[in-house]
């Protein structure tokens, strides 16, 4: 199964439209958003996917974000500040990740195969013991072009590929 991982969309509708196209082209079934939607207007662009999201430091409109998730129906869920997910037997922790100490502590606990986070606007895939730290990049307008990416996680092989949103 392919899981699309995205973070820090910051109301960038053009980028979110492109992300939805990329995920559709890649056969993504589930989207994991690592926070900083900013406003509910980007949520409906993920209506064709099972969406799991966490709140970021710029997601002050949590009530309306929750309503946007509720309107998707199905299995989509806004998890609060942290999500403990499992797909195809693969355990995934999701948080926005303002504190890298917290991100590394979760990875060091060795309870998850993947710890997905955002906030820093830099794409990263790093092995940390038996855990992979994964930041999919960001869509904030001042983010460097090399980090205007999303990640595709293939659960069976546990492989990760980054795709540019600017391509």
PDB file of C-alpha atoms in Angstrom:
ATOM      1  CA  UNK A   1       0.000   0.000   0.000  1.00  0.00           C
ATOM      2  CA  UNK A   2       1.187   3.518  -0.772  1.00  0.00           C
ATOM      3  CA  UNK A   3       0.846   6.195   1.895  1.00  0.00           C
ATOM      4  CA  UNK A   4       1.310   9.853   0.989  1.00  0.00           C
ATOM      5  CA  UNK A   5       2.971  11.934   3.670  1.00  0.00           C
ATOM      6  CA  UNK A   6       2.703  15.711   3.647  1.00  0.00           C
ATOM      7  CA  UNK A   7       3.279  18.559   6.101  1.00  0.00           C
ATOM      8  CA  UNK A   8       3.103  22.303   6.356  1.00  0.00           C
ATOM      9  CA  UNK A   9       0.669  23.014   3.531  1.00  0.00           C
ATOM     10  CA  UNK A  10      -0.004  26.477   5.058  1.00  0.00           C
ATOM     11  CA  UNK A  11      -3.123  27.209   2.956  1.00  0.00           C
ATOM     12  CA  UNK A  12      -1.099  26.855  -0.254  1.00  0.00           C
ATOM     13  CA  UNK A  13      -4.008  25.734  -2.446  1.00  0.00           C
ATOM     14  CA  UNK A  14      -1.923  25.501  -5.635  1.00  0.00           C
ATOM     15  CA  UNK A  15       0.511  23.151  -3.900  1.00  0.00           C
ATOM     16  CA  UNK A  16      -2.288  21.096  -2.330  1.00  0.00           C
ATOM     17  CA  UNK A  17      -3.967  20.636  -5.719  1.00  0.00           C
ATOM     18  CA  UNK A  18      -0.653  19.409  -7.138  1.00  0.00           C
ATOM     19  CA  UNK A  19      -0.101  17.124  -4.124  1.00  0.00           C
ATOM     20  CA  UNK A  20      -3.500  15.501  -4.655  1.00  0.00           C
ATOM     21  CA  UNK A  21      -2.562  14.890  -8.313  1.00  0.00           C
ATOM     22  CA  UNK A  22       0.791  13.369  -7.319  1.00  0.00           C
ATOM     23  CA  UNK A  23      -0.849  11.106  -4.761  1.00  0.00           C
ATOM     24  CA  UNK A  24      -3.460   9.977  -7.262  1.00  0.00           C
ATOM     25  CA  UNK A  25      -0.751   9.256  -9.870  1.00  0.00           C
ATOM     26  CA  UNK A  26       1.222   7.277  -7.270  1.00  0.00           C
ATOM     27  CA  UNK A  27      -1.756   5.114  -6.261  1.00  0.00           C
ATOM     28  CA  UNK A  28      -1.833   6.531  -2.745  1.00  0.00           C
ATOM     29  CA  UNK A  29      -4.731   5.279  -0.635  1.00  0.00           C
ATOM     30  CA  UNK A  30      -3.962   6.993   2.668  1.00  0.00           C
ATOM     31  CA  UNK A  31      -2.632  10.498   3.298  1.00  0.00           C
ATOM     32  CA  UNK A  32      -0.877  11.419   6.542  1.00  0.00           C
ATOM     33  CA  UNK A  33      -0.626  15.166   7.204  1.00  0.00           C
ATOM     34  CA  UNK A  34       1.942  16.166   9.827  1.00  0.00           C
ATOM     35  CA  UNK A  35       0.273  19.457  10.729  1.00  0.00           C
ATOM     36  CA  UNK A  36       0.075  23.103   9.781  1.00  0.00           C
ATOM     37  CA  UNK A  37      -2.907  22.888   7.486  1.00  0.00           C
ATOM     38  CA  UNK A  38      -3.495  26.427   8.880  1.00  0.00           C
ATOM     39  CA  UNK A  39      -7.136  26.644   7.760  1.00  0.00           C
ATOM     40  CA  UNK A  40      -9.784  24.061   6.878  1.00  0.00           C
ATOM     41  CA  UNK A  41      -9.868  25.069   3.213  1.00  0.00           C
ATOM     42  CA  UNK A  42      -7.148  22.568   2.221  1.00  0.00           C
ATOM     43  CA  UNK A  43      -8.817  19.510   3.779  1.00  0.00           C
ATOM     44  CA  UNK A  44     -11.394  18.894   0.988  1.00  0.00           C
ATOM     45  CA  UNK A  45      -8.593  18.498  -1.563  1.00  0.00           C
ATOM     46  CA  UNK A  46      -7.840  15.168   0.131  1.00  0.00           C
ATOM     47  CA  UNK A  47     -11.430  13.882  -0.106  1.00  0.00           C
ATOM     48  CA  UNK A  48     -10.446  11.013  -2.420  1.00  0.00           C
ATOM     49  CA  UNK A  49      -8.098   9.572   0.211  1.00  0.00           C
ATOM     50  CA  UNK A  50      -8.320   8.302   3.761  1.00  0.00           C
ATOM     51  CA  UNK A  51      -6.816  11.318   5.569  1.00  0.00           C
ATOM     52  CA  UNK A  52      -5.086  11.242   8.949  1.00  0.00           C
ATOM     53  CA  UNK A  53      -3.818  14.531  10.349  1.00  0.00           C
ATOM     54  CA  UNK A  54      -2.315  16.072  13.451  1.00  0.00           C
ATOM     55  CA  UNK A  55      -2.427  19.658  14.610  1.00  0.00           C
ATOM     56  CA  UNK A  56       0.572  21.925  14.118  1.00  0.00           C
ATOM     57  CA  UNK A  57       1.557  25.140  15.852  1.00  0.00           C
ATOM     58  CA  UNK A  58      -0.301  27.207  13.201  1.00  0.00           C
ATOM     59  CA  UNK A  59      -3.535  25.194  13.360  1.00  0.00           C
ATOM     60  CA  UNK A  60      -5.444  27.489  15.698  1.00  0.00           C
ATOM     61  CA  UNK A  61      -8.805  26.790  14.072  1.00  0.00           C
ATOM     62  CA  UNK A  62      -9.078  23.229  15.392  1.00  0.00           C
ATOM     63  CA  UNK A  63     -12.877  23.257  15.644  1.00  0.00           C
ATOM     64  CA  UNK A  64     -13.328  24.115  11.964  1.00  0.00           C
ATOM     65  CA  UNK A  65     -10.527  21.740  10.969  1.00  0.00           C
ATOM     66  CA  UNK A  66     -12.415  18.991  12.808  1.00  0.00           C
ATOM     67  CA  UNK A  67     -15.611  19.927  10.964  1.00  0.00           C
ATOM     68  CA  UNK A  68     -13.742  19.720   7.639  1.00  0.00           C
ATOM     69  CA  UNK A  69     -12.481  16.243   8.559  1.00  0.00           C
ATOM     70  CA  UNK A  70     -15.984  15.203   9.644  1.00  0.00           C
ATOM     71  CA  UNK A  71     -17.348  16.288   6.258  1.00  0.00           C
ATOM     72  CA  UNK A  72     -15.022  13.759   4.572  1.00  0.00           C
ATOM     73  CA  UNK A  73     -16.737  10.914   6.385  1.00  0.00           C
ATOM     74  CA  UNK A  74     -15.290   7.428   6.242  1.00  0.00           C
ATOM     75  CA  UNK A  75     -12.048   6.660   7.990  1.00  0.00           C
ATOM     76  CA  UNK A  76     -10.501  10.155   7.874  1.00  0.00           C
ATOM     77  CA  UNK A  77      -9.509  11.475  11.280  1.00  0.00           C
ATOM     78  CA  UNK A  78      -7.948  14.533  12.905  1.00  0.00           C
ATOM     79  CA  UNK A  79      -5.961  13.026  15.777  1.00  0.00           C
ATOM     80  CA  UNK A  80      -5.032  16.061  17.869  1.00  0.00           C
ATOM     81  CA  UNK A  81      -1.340  16.688  18.471  1.00  0.00           C
ATOM     82  CA  UNK A  82      -0.175  13.060  18.069  1.00  0.00           C
ATOM     83  CA  UNK A  83      -1.263  10.023  16.080  1.00  0.00           C
ATOM     84  CA  UNK A  84      -0.324   6.401  16.692  1.00  0.00           C
ATOM     85  CA  UNK A  85      -1.119   4.664  13.386  1.00  0.00           C
ATOM     86  CA  UNK A  86      -0.647   1.204  11.924  1.00  0.00           C
ATOM     87  CA  UNK A  87      -0.993   0.204   8.288  1.00  0.00           C
ATOM     88  CA  UNK A  88      -0.080  -3.232   6.907  1.00  0.00           C
ATOM     89  CA  UNK A  89       1.538  -4.003  10.266  1.00  0.00           C
ATOM     90  CA  UNK A  90       3.801  -0.942  10.004  1.00  0.00           C
ATOM     91  CA  UNK A  91       3.724   1.315  13.074  1.00  0.00           C
ATOM     92  CA  UNK A  92       3.850   5.054  12.451  1.00  0.00           C
ATOM     93  CA  UNK A  93       4.011   7.930  14.934  1.00  0.00           C
ATOM     94  CA  UNK A  94       2.861  11.317  13.606  1.00  0.00           C
ATOM     95  CA  UNK A  95       3.415  14.707  15.200  1.00  0.00           C
ATOM     96  CA  UNK A  96       4.135  18.212  14.012  1.00  0.00           C
ATOM     97  CA  UNK A  97       7.558  18.115  15.622  1.00  0.00           C
ATOM     98  CA  UNK A  98       8.315  21.602  16.879  1.00  0.00           C
ATOM     99  CA  UNK A  99      10.860  20.054  19.244  1.00  0.00           C
ATOM    100  CA  UNK A 100      13.483  17.838  17.621  1.00  0.00           C
ATOM    101  CA  UNK A 101      14.294  16.544  21.107  1.00  0.00           C
ATOM    102  CA  UNK A 102      10.730  15.196  21.303  1.00  0.00           C
ATOM    103  CA  UNK A 103      10.929  13.722  17.789  1.00  0.00           C
ATOM    104  CA  UNK A 104      14.222  11.970  18.613  1.00  0.00           C
ATOM    105  CA  UNK A 105      12.897  10.741  21.983  1.00  0.00           C
ATOM    106  CA  UNK A 106       9.937   9.088  20.268  1.00  0.00           C
ATOM    107  CA  UNK A 107      12.319   7.479  17.774  1.00  0.00           C
ATOM    108  CA  UNK A 108      14.706   6.374  20.544  1.00  0.00           C
ATOM    109  CA  UNK A 109      11.872   4.558  22.322  1.00  0.00           C
ATOM    110  CA  UNK A 110      12.030   2.096  19.406  1.00  0.00           C
ATOM    111  CA  UNK A 111       8.228   1.609  19.405  1.00  0.00           C
ATOM    112  CA  UNK A 112       7.657   2.727  15.807  1.00  0.00           C
ATOM    113  CA  UNK A 113       9.119   1.857  12.428  1.00  0.00           C
ATOM    114  CA  UNK A 114       8.493   5.458  11.282  1.00  0.00           C
ATOM    115  CA  UNK A 115       8.237   8.795  13.064  1.00  0.00           C
ATOM    116  CA  UNK A 116       6.736  11.366  10.690  1.00  0.00           C
ATOM    117  CA  UNK A 117       6.948  15.053  11.482  1.00  0.00           C
ATOM    118  CA  UNK A 118       6.943  18.483   9.869  1.00  0.00           C
ATOM    119  CA  UNK A 119       7.496  22.033  11.165  1.00  0.00           C
ATOM    120  CA  UNK A 120      11.116  22.511  10.046  1.00  0.00           C
ATOM    121  CA  UNK A 121      10.309  22.891   6.312  1.00  0.00           C
ATOM    122  CA  UNK A 122      13.192  20.595   5.323  1.00  0.00           C
ATOM    123  CA  UNK A 123      12.690  17.127   3.855  1.00  0.00           C
ATOM    124  CA  UNK A 124      14.522  14.375   5.712  1.00  0.00           C
ATOM    125  CA  UNK A 125      14.805  10.611   5.838  1.00  0.00           C
ATOM    126  CA  UNK A 126      17.179   9.508   8.572  1.00  0.00           C
ATOM    127  CA  UNK A 127      17.654   6.160  10.278  1.00  0.00           C
ATOM    128  CA  UNK A 128      17.632   6.548  14.040  1.00  0.00           C
ATOM    129  CA  UNK A 129      18.311   3.156  15.559  1.00  0.00           C
ATOM    130  CA  UNK A 130      15.524   0.896  14.296  1.00  0.00           C
ATOM    131  CA  UNK A 131      13.289   3.837  13.413  1.00  0.00           C
ATOM    132  CA  UNK A 132      13.124   6.019  10.329  1.00  0.00           C
ATOM    133  CA  UNK A 133      12.627   9.734  10.938  1.00  0.00           C
ATOM    134  CA  UNK A 134      10.683  11.194   8.046  1.00  0.00           C
ATOM    135  CA  UNK A 135       9.941  14.832   7.279  1.00  0.00           C
ATOM    136  CA  UNK A 136       8.161  15.087   3.911  1.00  0.00           C
ATOM    137  CA  UNK A 137       9.108  18.729   3.310  1.00  0.00           C
ATOM    138  CA  UNK A 138       6.826  21.769   3.240  1.00  0.00           C
ATOM    139  CA  UNK A 139       4.743  23.975   1.001  1.00  0.00           C
ATOM    140  CA  UNK A 140       5.366  27.289   2.766  1.00  0.00           C
ATOM    141  CA  UNK A 141       6.130  29.881   0.059  1.00  0.00           C
ATOM    142  CA  UNK A 142       9.655  30.627   1.318  1.00  0.00           C
ATOM    143  CA  UNK A 143      10.641  26.949   1.555  1.00  0.00           C
ATOM    144  CA  UNK A 144      13.637  26.086  -0.625  1.00  0.00           C
ATOM    145  CA  UNK A 145      12.658  24.409  -3.910  1.00  0.00           C
ATOM    146  CA  UNK A 146      14.531  21.225  -2.932  1.00  0.00           C
ATOM    147  CA  UNK A 147      12.276  20.883   0.117  1.00  0.00           C
ATOM    148  CA  UNK A 148       8.959  21.582  -1.651  1.00  0.00           C
ATOM    149  CA  UNK A 149       8.296  17.834  -1.552  1.00  0.00           C
ATOM    150  CA  UNK A 150       6.002  15.099  -0.321  1.00  0.00           C
ATOM    151  CA  UNK A 151       6.918  11.539   0.593  1.00  0.00           C
ATOM    152  CA  UNK A 152       5.462   8.267  -0.639  1.00  0.00           C
ATOM    153  CA  UNK A 153       5.837   5.361   1.799  1.00  0.00           C
ATOM    154  CA  UNK A 154       5.312   1.891   0.343  1.00  0.00           C
ATOM    155  CA  UNK A 155       4.324  -0.196   3.355  1.00  0.00           C
ATOM    156  CA  UNK A 156       5.303  -3.681   2.218  1.00  0.00           C
ATOM    157  CA  UNK A 157       8.879  -2.784   1.227  1.00  0.00           C
ATOM    158  CA  UNK A 158       9.107   0.084   3.754  1.00  0.00           C
ATOM    159  CA  UNK A 159      10.638   2.179   0.986  1.00  0.00           C
ATOM    160  CA  UNK A 160      10.303   5.959   0.827  1.00  0.00           C
ATOM    161  CA  UNK A 161      10.454   8.193  -2.221  1.00  0.00           C
ATOM    162  CA  UNK A 162      10.251  11.974  -2.295  1.00  0.00           C
ATOM    163  CA  UNK A 163       8.365  13.772  -5.061  1.00  0.00           C
ATOM    164  CA  UNK A 164       8.774  17.435  -5.894  1.00  0.00           C
ATOM    165  CA  UNK A 165       5.556  19.432  -5.805  1.00  0.00           C
ATOM    166  CA  UNK A 166       7.139  21.909  -8.238  1.00  0.00           C
ATOM    167  CA  UNK A 167       7.664  19.398 -11.078  1.00  0.00           C
TER     168      UNK A 167
END
